[in-house]
Amino acid sequence: MSPSGSDSAPGTKAAPLRTIGRAVRSAGPGEVIRVQAGEYAEGVLIDGAAVKEGRANAPITLLGEGKPRIVPAARGGTLVQVRKPHWIVEGFEIDVRGQPRFAVIFEGNTTGARLTGCDIHHGTLGGGVSTHGGARDVLIDNNHIHDFRRRPKGDSHGVVIQATSRNITVRGNDIHGNSGDSVQCLLPEHKGQAVARDVLIEGNQLHDNDENAVDIKTCQGVVIRDNTMYGFRKSPTSAGEAVVIHFSARDVRVEDNRISDAGRGISVGGSREGNQPSPVNVVVRGNDIRNITQSGGSDGAGIRVENSRGVEVVDNTIANAEGYGMMLGLGSNGAPSEDLTVRGNVIQGRNLVRLGKHRPGLKMDRNRYATEGTFKVDPEETQDLGRWRAVSGVDLKSTPLQ
């Protein structure tokens, strides 16, 4: 493949093809399409009867050499569309050039499909990379995804995982500078549509968006692990959380992440849709949360839990939250935080924990707290751990930090 090639050529290194589309239609299982440096103004469609499927032991690889640039054609939509299994797209710059298009979509039978080592940027539709329409078994790894901003305003996310997607992995990417989130897992669009499920978001740098690092709406079986997240502030559409899990999310684990410089660290609950269930079975474990700010009007909480059931907050470290290290069961939308477990956390700072009145079944113990920090059981405040135990009924075996 070369910008100086010809689609009537045999497609060898000495006589390359001109368009990526022609090469895609020619490749078979186990083959590598080598695309030389240069600019390619075309929509790449990995779909249709003329395009072969790869195999698990013989994928088809579309490989950029020297970071060839895919840009919008005069006609068409998304720049790269993957609708076949076992195709790998690697090593491209995908420049949407400020147009209202997605950069890459995965749809349908995408088992074994992969997007890796690409620089993907500057679109103005709802996101950069999207999975939808039953996309499954997709790996999005080691990409730089940035500057997706809807015009004149509105959400645009780095990676959008839509309803009906399943087994999607987002790993090792740097995703930032978007008007929405780095990664969002969306609600179903209509009643009866299958929720997105089995999502892994791991080892990414997620930072400096207008909203959040990760926003999990009504999705199931999500793991958010070992990411670094920073640079979020309150906006008209966000409290500035690094991670927010709300609507009817279910079976979500948030583990071993490093969070700093945000308006809130991790938030569970808060947003709901009519009489739909609140988040259920969420585990927040082993996260390091520091320097959470009230700048811009956020509450500055390290971890906040609102309407939900069966949430576990265990073994986290929270330091220097300008609000409270934890805010639990305030009932911001009138619904309780049911059967909440808070155990083994270390909280340092001026304001430690605020408990509201909407927390039936709360189990809270074996935490460690900075001395001289403030506890609040609405409406009483105290800096005395013994008094805190008496008025809250929790933390009987918790201790001050030495």
Short mmCIF file of C-alpha atoms in Angstrom, two decimals:
data_model
loop_
_atom_site.label_atom_id
_atom_site.label_comp_id
_atom_site.label_asym_id
_atom_site.label_seq_id
_atom_site.Cartn_x
_atom_site.Cartn_y
_atom_site.Cartn_z
CA MET A 1 0.00 0.00 0.00
CA SER A 2 1.31 3.42 -0.99
CA PRO A 3 -0.21 6.81 -1.92
CA SER A 4 1.80 6.52 -5.15
CA GLY A 5 0.54 3.01 -5.93
CA SER A 6 -2.20 1.81 -8.26
CA ASP A 7 -5.25 -0.35 -7.56
CA SER A 8 -4.53 -2.22 -10.79
CA ALA A 9 -1.10 -3.24 -9.47
CA PRO A 10 -0.45 -6.71 -8.02
CA GLY A 11 -0.06 -5.31 -4.48
CA THR A 12 3.59 -6.21 -3.92
CA LYS A 13 6.23 -4.07 -2.25
CA ALA A 14 7.59 -3.14 -5.67
CA ALA A 15 4.13 -2.54 -7.16
CA PRO A 16 1.83 -1.51 -4.30
CA LEU A 17 -1.89 -0.84 -4.34
CA ARG A 18 -3.17 2.72 -3.97
CA THR A 19 -6.20 2.45 -1.63
CA ILE A 20 -6.62 0.70 1.68
CA GLY A 21 -10.09 -0.42 0.63
CA ARG A 22 -8.73 -2.35 -2.35
CA ALA A 23 -6.18 -4.08 -0.14
CA VAL A 24 -8.81 -4.97 2.48
CA ARG A 25 -10.86 -6.74 -0.18
CA SER A 26 -7.82 -8.71 -1.33
CA ALA A 27 -6.43 -10.01 1.97
CA GLY A 28 -6.99 -13.45 3.44
CA PRO A 29 -6.47 -15.15 6.81
CA GLY A 30 -2.94 -14.82 8.16
CA GLU A 31 -1.97 -12.03 5.77
CA VAL A 32 -0.60 -8.59 6.65
CA ILE A 33 -1.56 -5.49 4.66
CA ARG A 34 1.42 -3.13 4.97
CA VAL A 35 0.41 0.49 4.52
CA GLN A 36 3.26 2.90 3.84
CA ALA A 37 3.49 6.40 5.29
CA GLY A 38 1.34 9.06 3.67
CA GLU A 39 -2.22 10.33 3.70
CA TYR A 40 -5.25 8.24 2.74
CA ALA A 41 -8.56 10.07 2.29
CA GLU A 42 -10.99 7.18 2.39
CA GLY A 43 -13.41 5.30 4.57
CA VAL A 44 -11.99 1.91 5.48
CA LEU A 45 -14.80 -0.66 5.51
CA ILE A 46 -13.98 -4.10 6.88
CA ASP A 47 -17.33 -5.60 5.93
CA GLY A 48 -19.25 -7.11 3.05
CA ALA A 49 -19.12 -10.28 0.98
CA ALA A 50 -15.83 -9.32 -0.66
CA VAL A 51 -13.98 -9.00 2.67
CA LYS A 52 -12.75 -12.21 4.24
CA GLU A 53 -12.87 -13.10 7.92
CA GLY A 54 -9.69 -13.70 9.82
CA ARG A 55 -9.27 -16.72 12.05
CA ALA A 56 -8.18 -17.03 15.68
CA ASN A 57 -4.89 -18.62 14.60
CA ALA A 58 -4.61 -16.53 11.43
CA PRO A 59 -5.88 -12.97 11.89
CA ILE A 60 -5.77 -10.41 9.09
CA THR A 61 -3.64 -7.40 10.02
CA LEU A 62 -3.95 -3.89 8.59
CA LEU A 63 -0.55 -2.53 9.59
CA GLY A 64 0.58 1.07 9.29
CA GLU A 65 4.32 1.55 8.75
CA GLY A 66 5.56 5.04 9.59
CA LYS A 67 2.16 6.14 10.98
CA PRO A 68 0.14 6.59 7.77
CA ARG A 69 -2.73 9.02 8.20
CA ILE A 70 -6.37 8.14 7.49
CA VAL A 71 -8.48 11.29 6.97
CA PRO A 72 -12.12 11.82 5.96
CA ALA A 73 -13.11 11.23 2.37
CA ALA A 74 -15.40 13.73 0.68
CA ARG A 75 -18.29 11.30 1.18
CA GLY A 76 -18.96 8.75 3.86
CA GLY A 77 -19.13 8.51 7.61
CA THR A 78 -16.89 6.73 10.10
CA LEU A 79 -13.26 6.52 9.00
CA VAL A 80 -12.66 2.88 9.99
CA GLN A 81 -15.52 0.37 10.34
CA VAL A 82 -14.80 -3.16 11.59
CA ARG A 83 -17.58 -5.74 11.14
CA LYS A 84 -15.55 -8.92 10.62
CA PRO A 85 -13.85 -11.21 13.17
CA HIS A 86 -10.11 -11.46 13.76
CA TRP A 87 -9.05 -8.23 12.07
CA ILE A 88 -6.26 -6.14 13.62
CA VAL A 89 -5.87 -2.42 12.86
CA GLU A 90 -2.45 -1.23 14.01
CA GLY A 91 -0.15 1.76 13.73
CA PHE A 92 -2.26 4.50 12.10
CA GLU A 93 -2.99 8.13 12.72
CA ILE A 94 -6.76 8.51 12.34
CA ASP A 95 -7.47 12.24 12.04
CA VAL A 96 -11.16 13.16 11.88
CA ARG A 97 -10.22 16.80 11.18
CA GLY A 98 -13.00 18.40 13.19
CA GLN A 99 -15.79 16.65 11.29
CA PRO A 100 -18.93 15.14 12.90
CA ARG A 101 -17.88 11.51 12.45
CA PHE A 102 -16.62 8.68 14.60
CA ALA A 103 -13.04 7.62 14.00
CA VAL A 104 -13.52 3.86 14.51
CA ILE A 105 -16.55 1.64 15.11
CA PHE A 106 -16.84 -2.06 15.89
CA GLU A 107 -20.17 -3.71 15.10
CA GLY A 108 -21.56 -7.24 14.87
CA ASN A 109 -19.32 -10.31 14.90
CA THR A 110 -16.02 -8.73 15.86
CA THR A 111 -14.57 -11.66 17.80
CA GLY A 112 -10.81 -11.22 18.03
CA ALA A 113 -10.85 -7.71 16.54
CA ARG A 114 -8.21 -5.32 17.81
CA LEU A 115 -7.33 -1.62 17.55
CA THR A 116 -3.77 -0.99 18.71
CA GLY A 117 -0.96 1.54 18.52
CA CYS A 118 -3.00 4.28 16.83
CA ASP A 119 -3.23 8.06 17.32
CA ILE A 120 -6.95 8.89 17.06
CA HIS A 121 -8.15 12.47 17.36
CA HIS A 122 -10.26 15.55 16.62
CA GLY A 123 -13.81 14.45 15.88
CA THR A 124 -16.99 16.37 16.74
CA LEU A 125 -19.64 13.63 16.97
CA GLY A 126 -20.39 11.55 20.10
CA GLY A 127 -17.00 9.91 20.46
CA GLY A 128 -13.79 8.61 18.98
CA VAL A 129 -14.05 4.82 19.15
CA SER A 130 -17.40 3.04 19.54
CA THR A 131 -18.64 -0.52 20.02
CA HIS A 132 -22.29 -1.17 19.21
CA GLY A 133 -24.71 -3.38 17.32
CA GLY A 134 -23.71 -6.56 19.14
CA ALA A 135 -19.96 -5.98 18.93
CA ARG A 136 -18.12 -8.59 20.96
CA ASP A 137 -14.65 -9.72 22.00
CA VAL A 138 -12.88 -6.47 21.05
CA LEU A 139 -9.48 -5.29 22.33
CA ILE A 140 -8.70 -1.54 22.23
CA ASP A 141 -5.14 -1.18 23.49
CA ASN A 142 -2.11 1.12 23.52
CA ASN A 143 -3.74 3.94 21.57
CA HIS A 144 -3.62 7.72 22.05
CA ILE A 145 -7.25 8.91 21.85
CA HIS A 146 -7.83 12.62 22.34
CA ASP A 147 -9.65 15.84 21.47
CA PHE A 148 -13.12 14.59 20.65
CA ARG A 149 -15.39 17.59 21.30
CA ARG A 150 -18.97 17.90 20.11
CA ARG A 151 -19.89 21.24 18.52
CA PRO A 152 -21.23 23.67 19.53
CA LYS A 153 -21.45 21.81 22.85
CA GLY A 154 -22.24 18.41 24.31
CA ASP A 155 -20.65 15.10 25.19
CA SER A 156 -18.02 13.42 23.07
CA HIS A 157 -16.11 10.53 24.63
CA GLY A 158 -12.84 8.85 23.83
CA VAL A 159 -14.33 5.35 23.89
CA VAL A 160 -18.09 4.70 23.84
CA ILE A 161 -19.30 1.21 24.77
CA GLN A 162 -22.92 1.04 23.69
CA ALA A 163 -25.71 -1.34 24.70
CA THR A 164 -25.52 -4.87 23.21
CA SER A 165 -21.69 -4.80 23.31
CA ARG A 166 -20.01 -7.58 25.28
CA ASN A 167 -16.53 -8.64 26.29
CA ILE A 168 -14.84 -5.33 25.48
CA THR A 169 -11.32 -4.61 26.79
CA VAL A 170 -9.84 -1.09 26.95
CA ARG A 171 -6.21 -1.43 28.06
CA GLY A 172 -3.06 0.68 28.12
CA ASN A 173 -4.47 3.72 26.30
CA ASP A 174 -3.89 7.44 26.91
CA ILE A 175 -7.34 9.07 26.60
CA HIS A 176 -7.82 12.78 27.31
CA GLY A 177 -9.00 16.19 26.15
CA ASN A 178 -12.60 15.19 25.38
CA SER A 179 -15.79 17.13 26.06
CA GLY A 180 -17.26 14.04 27.76
CA ASP A 181 -15.43 11.10 29.33
CA SER A 182 -12.39 9.01 28.52
CA VAL A 183 -14.60 5.88 28.59
CA GLN A 184 -18.38 5.72 28.86
CA CYS A 185 -20.58 2.62 29.04
CA LEU A 186 -24.02 3.74 27.89
CA LEU A 187 -27.63 3.03 28.82
CA PRO A 188 -29.78 0.90 26.51
CA GLU A 189 -31.60 3.08 24.02
CA HIS A 190 -34.97 1.36 24.40
CA LYS A 191 -36.80 -1.12 26.63
CA GLY A 192 -35.69 -4.70 26.12
CA GLN A 193 -32.35 -3.86 24.53
CA ALA A 194 -29.50 -5.92 26.02
CA VAL A 195 -27.17 -3.99 28.30
CA ALA A 196 -23.44 -3.84 27.62
CA ARG A 197 -21.65 -6.45 29.71
CA ASP A 198 -18.25 -7.93 30.55
CA VAL A 199 -16.15 -4.80 30.14
CA LEU A 200 -12.53 -4.46 31.34
CA ILE A 201 -10.94 -0.99 31.62
CA GLU A 202 -7.36 -1.59 32.73
CA GLY A 203 -3.98 0.11 32.89
CA ASN A 204 -4.97 3.33 31.10
CA GLN A 205 -4.05 6.99 31.56
CA LEU A 206 -7.44 8.76 31.72
CA HIS A 207 -7.27 12.49 32.31
CA ASP A 208 -8.25 16.09 31.63
CA ASN A 209 -11.74 15.72 30.16
CA ASP A 210 -14.70 18.06 30.69
CA GLU A 211 -16.60 15.32 32.57
CA ASN A 212 -15.12 12.06 33.89
CA ALA A 213 -12.46 9.43 33.38
CA VAL A 214 -14.97 6.55 33.46
CA ASP A 215 -18.78 6.79 33.44
CA ILE A 216 -20.65 3.50 33.92
CA LYS A 217 -24.38 3.75 33.37
CA THR A 218 -26.66 0.70 32.98
CA CYS A 219 -23.96 -1.89 32.24
CA GLN A 220 -23.19 -5.24 33.84
CA GLY A 221 -19.98 -7.03 34.78
CA VAL A 222 -17.50 -4.14 34.57
CA VAL A 223 -13.94 -4.10 35.98
CA ILE A 224 -12.08 -0.77 36.28
CA ARG A 225 -8.57 -1.68 37.42
CA ASP A 226 -5.07 -0.20 37.71
CA ASN A 227 -5.78 3.06 35.88
CA THR A 228 -4.30 6.50 36.55
CA MET A 229 -6.95 9.24 36.51
CA TYR A 230 -6.63 12.98 37.10
CA GLY A 231 -7.73 16.41 35.95
CA PHE A 232 -11.54 16.70 36.42
CA ARG A 233 -13.68 19.61 37.60
CA LYS A 234 -17.36 20.24 38.13
CA SER A 235 -19.20 21.28 34.96
CA PRO A 236 -22.87 21.82 34.04
CA THR A 237 -23.14 18.07 33.30
CA SER A 238 -20.74 16.51 35.83
CA ALA A 239 -19.67 16.74 39.46
CA GLY A 240 -16.08 16.29 38.29
CA GLU A 241 -15.79 12.64 39.36
CA ALA A 242 -12.94 10.47 38.17
CA VAL A 243 -15.28 7.45 38.27
CA VAL A 244 -19.09 7.52 38.38
CA ILE A 245 -21.28 4.39 38.58
CA HIS A 246 -24.98 5.12 38.43
CA PHE A 247 -28.38 4.45 36.81
CA SER A 248 -28.79 0.62 36.96
CA ALA A 249 -25.17 -0.53 36.82
CA ARG A 250 -24.63 -4.01 38.23
CA ASP A 251 -21.63 -6.14 39.27
CA VAL A 252 -18.94 -3.45 38.96
CA ARG A 253 -15.46 -3.60 40.50
CA VAL A 254 -13.27 -0.50 40.90
CA GLU A 255 -9.88 -1.73 42.08
CA ASP A 256 -6.31 -0.49 42.54
CA ASN A 257 -6.70 2.79 40.66
CA ARG A 258 -4.73 5.98 41.32
CA ILE A 259 -6.98 9.04 41.41
CA SER A 260 -6.01 12.66 42.03
CA ASP A 261 -6.89 16.25 41.15
CA ALA A 262 -10.63 15.72 40.68
CA GLY A 263 -13.83 17.26 42.01
CA ARG A 264 -14.79 13.85 43.42
CA GLY A 265 -12.88 10.59 43.43
CA ILE A 266 -15.40 7.75 43.04
CA SER A 267 -19.18 8.15 43.05
CA VAL A 268 -21.78 5.37 43.29
CA GLY A 269 -25.42 6.26 42.69
CA GLY A 270 -26.82 9.75 42.40
CA SER A 271 -28.49 9.53 38.99
CA ARG A 272 -31.49 7.32 38.36
CA GLU A 273 -34.14 6.80 35.71
CA GLY A 274 -37.74 6.65 36.95
CA ASN A 275 -38.35 3.50 38.99
CA GLN A 276 -35.41 1.60 37.52
CA PRO A 277 -33.10 -0.19 40.01
CA SER A 278 -30.16 1.62 41.58
CA PRO A 279 -26.60 0.28 41.23
CA VAL A 280 -26.18 -3.20 42.75
CA ASN A 281 -23.10 -5.18 43.82
CA VAL A 282 -20.39 -2.57 43.37
CA VAL A 283 -16.96 -3.17 44.95
CA VAL A 284 -14.60 -0.22 45.48
CA ARG A 285 -11.33 -1.74 46.68
CA GLY A 286 -7.67 -0.79 47.06
CA ASN A 287 -7.82 2.59 45.35
CA ASP A 288 -5.45 5.46 46.18
CA ILE A 289 -7.38 8.75 46.11
CA ARG A 290 -5.58 12.04 46.77
CA ASN A 291 -5.95 15.80 46.43
CA ILE A 292 -9.67 15.95 45.72
CA THR A 293 -10.79 19.55 45.32
CA GLN A 294 -13.85 21.72 45.84
CA SER A 295 -12.60 24.09 43.16
CA GLY A 296 -15.41 25.00 40.79
CA GLY A 297 -18.13 24.05 43.28
CA SER A 298 -17.80 20.28 43.62
CA ASP A 299 -18.27 18.62 47.02
CA GLY A 300 -14.64 17.45 47.06
CA ALA A 301 -15.46 13.96 48.38
CA GLY A 302 -13.00 11.10 48.02
CA ILE A 303 -15.74 8.45 47.78
CA ARG A 304 -19.47 9.18 47.76
CA VAL A 305 -22.18 6.51 47.91
CA GLU A 306 -25.82 7.39 47.30
CA ASN A 307 -28.76 5.29 46.04
CA SER A 308 -27.43 1.74 45.72
CA ARG A 309 -27.58 -1.76 47.21
CA GLY A 310 -24.80 -4.09 48.30
CA VAL A 311 -21.86 -1.73 47.79
CA GLU A 312 -18.50 -2.61 49.40
CA VAL A 313 -15.91 0.10 50.08
CA VAL A 314 -12.81 -1.68 51.38
CA ASP A 315 -9.06 -1.13 51.77
CA ASN A 316 -8.92 2.26 50.05
CA THR A 317 -6.54 5.10 50.97
CA ILE A 318 -7.93 8.65 50.86
CA ALA A 319 -5.78 11.70 51.59
CA ASN A 320 -6.39 15.44 51.35
CA ALA A 321 -9.99 15.56 50.19
CA GLU A 322 -11.17 19.16 50.60
CA GLY A 323 -14.67 17.88 51.26
CA TYR A 324 -15.06 14.66 53.24
CA GLY A 325 -12.98 11.56 52.66
CA MET A 326 -16.27 9.67 52.44
CA MET A 327 -19.87 10.82 52.13
CA LEU A 328 -22.33 7.99 52.70
CA GLY A 329 -26.11 7.74 52.58
CA LEU A 330 -27.04 11.41 52.30
CA GLY A 331 -30.11 10.56 50.23
CA SER A 332 -29.46 13.24 47.62
CA ASN A 333 -32.32 11.94 45.46
CA GLY A 334 -34.45 10.54 48.26
CA ALA A 335 -33.27 6.94 47.88
CA PRO A 336 -31.17 4.97 50.40
CA SER A 337 -27.72 3.40 50.33
CA GLU A 338 -28.77 -0.12 51.38
CA ASP A 339 -26.51 -2.80 52.88
CA LEU A 340 -23.34 -0.76 52.50
CA THR A 341 -20.05 -2.21 53.84
CA VAL A 342 -17.15 0.15 54.65
CA ARG A 343 -14.08 -1.63 56.03
CA GLY A 344 -10.30 -1.37 56.21
CA ASN A 345 -9.97 2.11 54.72
CA VAL A 346 -7.36 4.72 55.65
CA ILE A 347 -8.63 8.32 55.64
CA GLN A 348 -6.44 11.37 56.21
CA GLY A 349 -7.36 15.04 56.08
CA ARG A 350 -9.38 17.72 57.82
CA ASN A 351 -12.78 16.16 57.08
CA LEU A 352 -12.99 12.39 57.40
CA VAL A 353 -16.51 10.95 57.06
CA ARG A 354 -20.00 12.37 56.72
CA LEU A 355 -22.94 10.03 57.34
CA GLY A 356 -26.45 10.87 56.23
CA LYS A 357 -29.66 9.30 57.47
CA HIS A 358 -30.34 7.07 54.42
CA ARG A 359 -28.10 4.04 55.11
CA PRO A 360 -30.08 0.98 56.28
CA GLY A 361 -27.90 -2.05 56.93
CA LEU A 362 -24.63 -0.10 57.09
CA LYS A 363 -21.64 -2.15 58.30
CA MET A 364 -18.63 0.07 58.99
CA ASP A 365 -15.57 -0.95 60.99
CA ARG A 366 -11.80 -1.51 61.15
CA ASN A 367 -11.02 1.77 59.41
CA ARG A 368 -8.14 4.04 60.38
CA TYR A 369 -8.50 7.80 60.69
CA ALA A 370 -6.20 10.80 60.99
CA THR A 371 -6.26 12.41 64.41
CA GLU A 372 -7.98 15.81 64.71
CA GLY A 373 -10.06 15.24 61.61
CA THR A 374 -13.80 15.95 61.62
CA PHE A 375 -16.59 13.37 61.54
CA LYS A 376 -20.19 14.34 60.84
CA VAL A 377 -23.38 12.43 61.54
CA ASP A 378 -25.97 14.80 60.17
CA PRO A 379 -26.27 17.30 61.76
CA GLU A 380 -23.63 16.77 64.52
CA GLU A 381 -19.90 17.26 63.98
CA THR A 382 -17.14 15.91 66.21
CA GLN A 383 -13.39 15.37 66.19
CA ASP A 384 -13.56 12.74 68.90
CA LEU A 385 -13.52 9.11 67.73
CA GLY A 386 -15.38 7.95 70.84
CA ARG A 387 -18.16 10.46 70.30
CA TRP A 388 -18.32 9.48 66.63
CA ARG A 389 -18.86 5.86 67.64
CA ALA A 390 -21.58 6.83 70.09
CA VAL A 391 -23.63 8.96 67.71
CA SER A 392 -23.07 6.90 64.56
CA GLY A 393 -23.22 3.37 65.97
CA VAL A 394 -20.36 2.28 63.69
CA ASP A 395 -16.56 1.98 63.72
CA LEU A 396 -16.42 0.24 67.12
CA LYS A 397 -13.06 -1.38 66.23
CA SER A 398 -11.69 1.43 64.09
CA THR A 399 -8.54 3.22 65.27
CA PRO A 400 -6.65 6.49 64.89
CA LEU A 401 -3.62 6.57 62.63
CA GLN A 402 -0.37 6.52 64.56
#
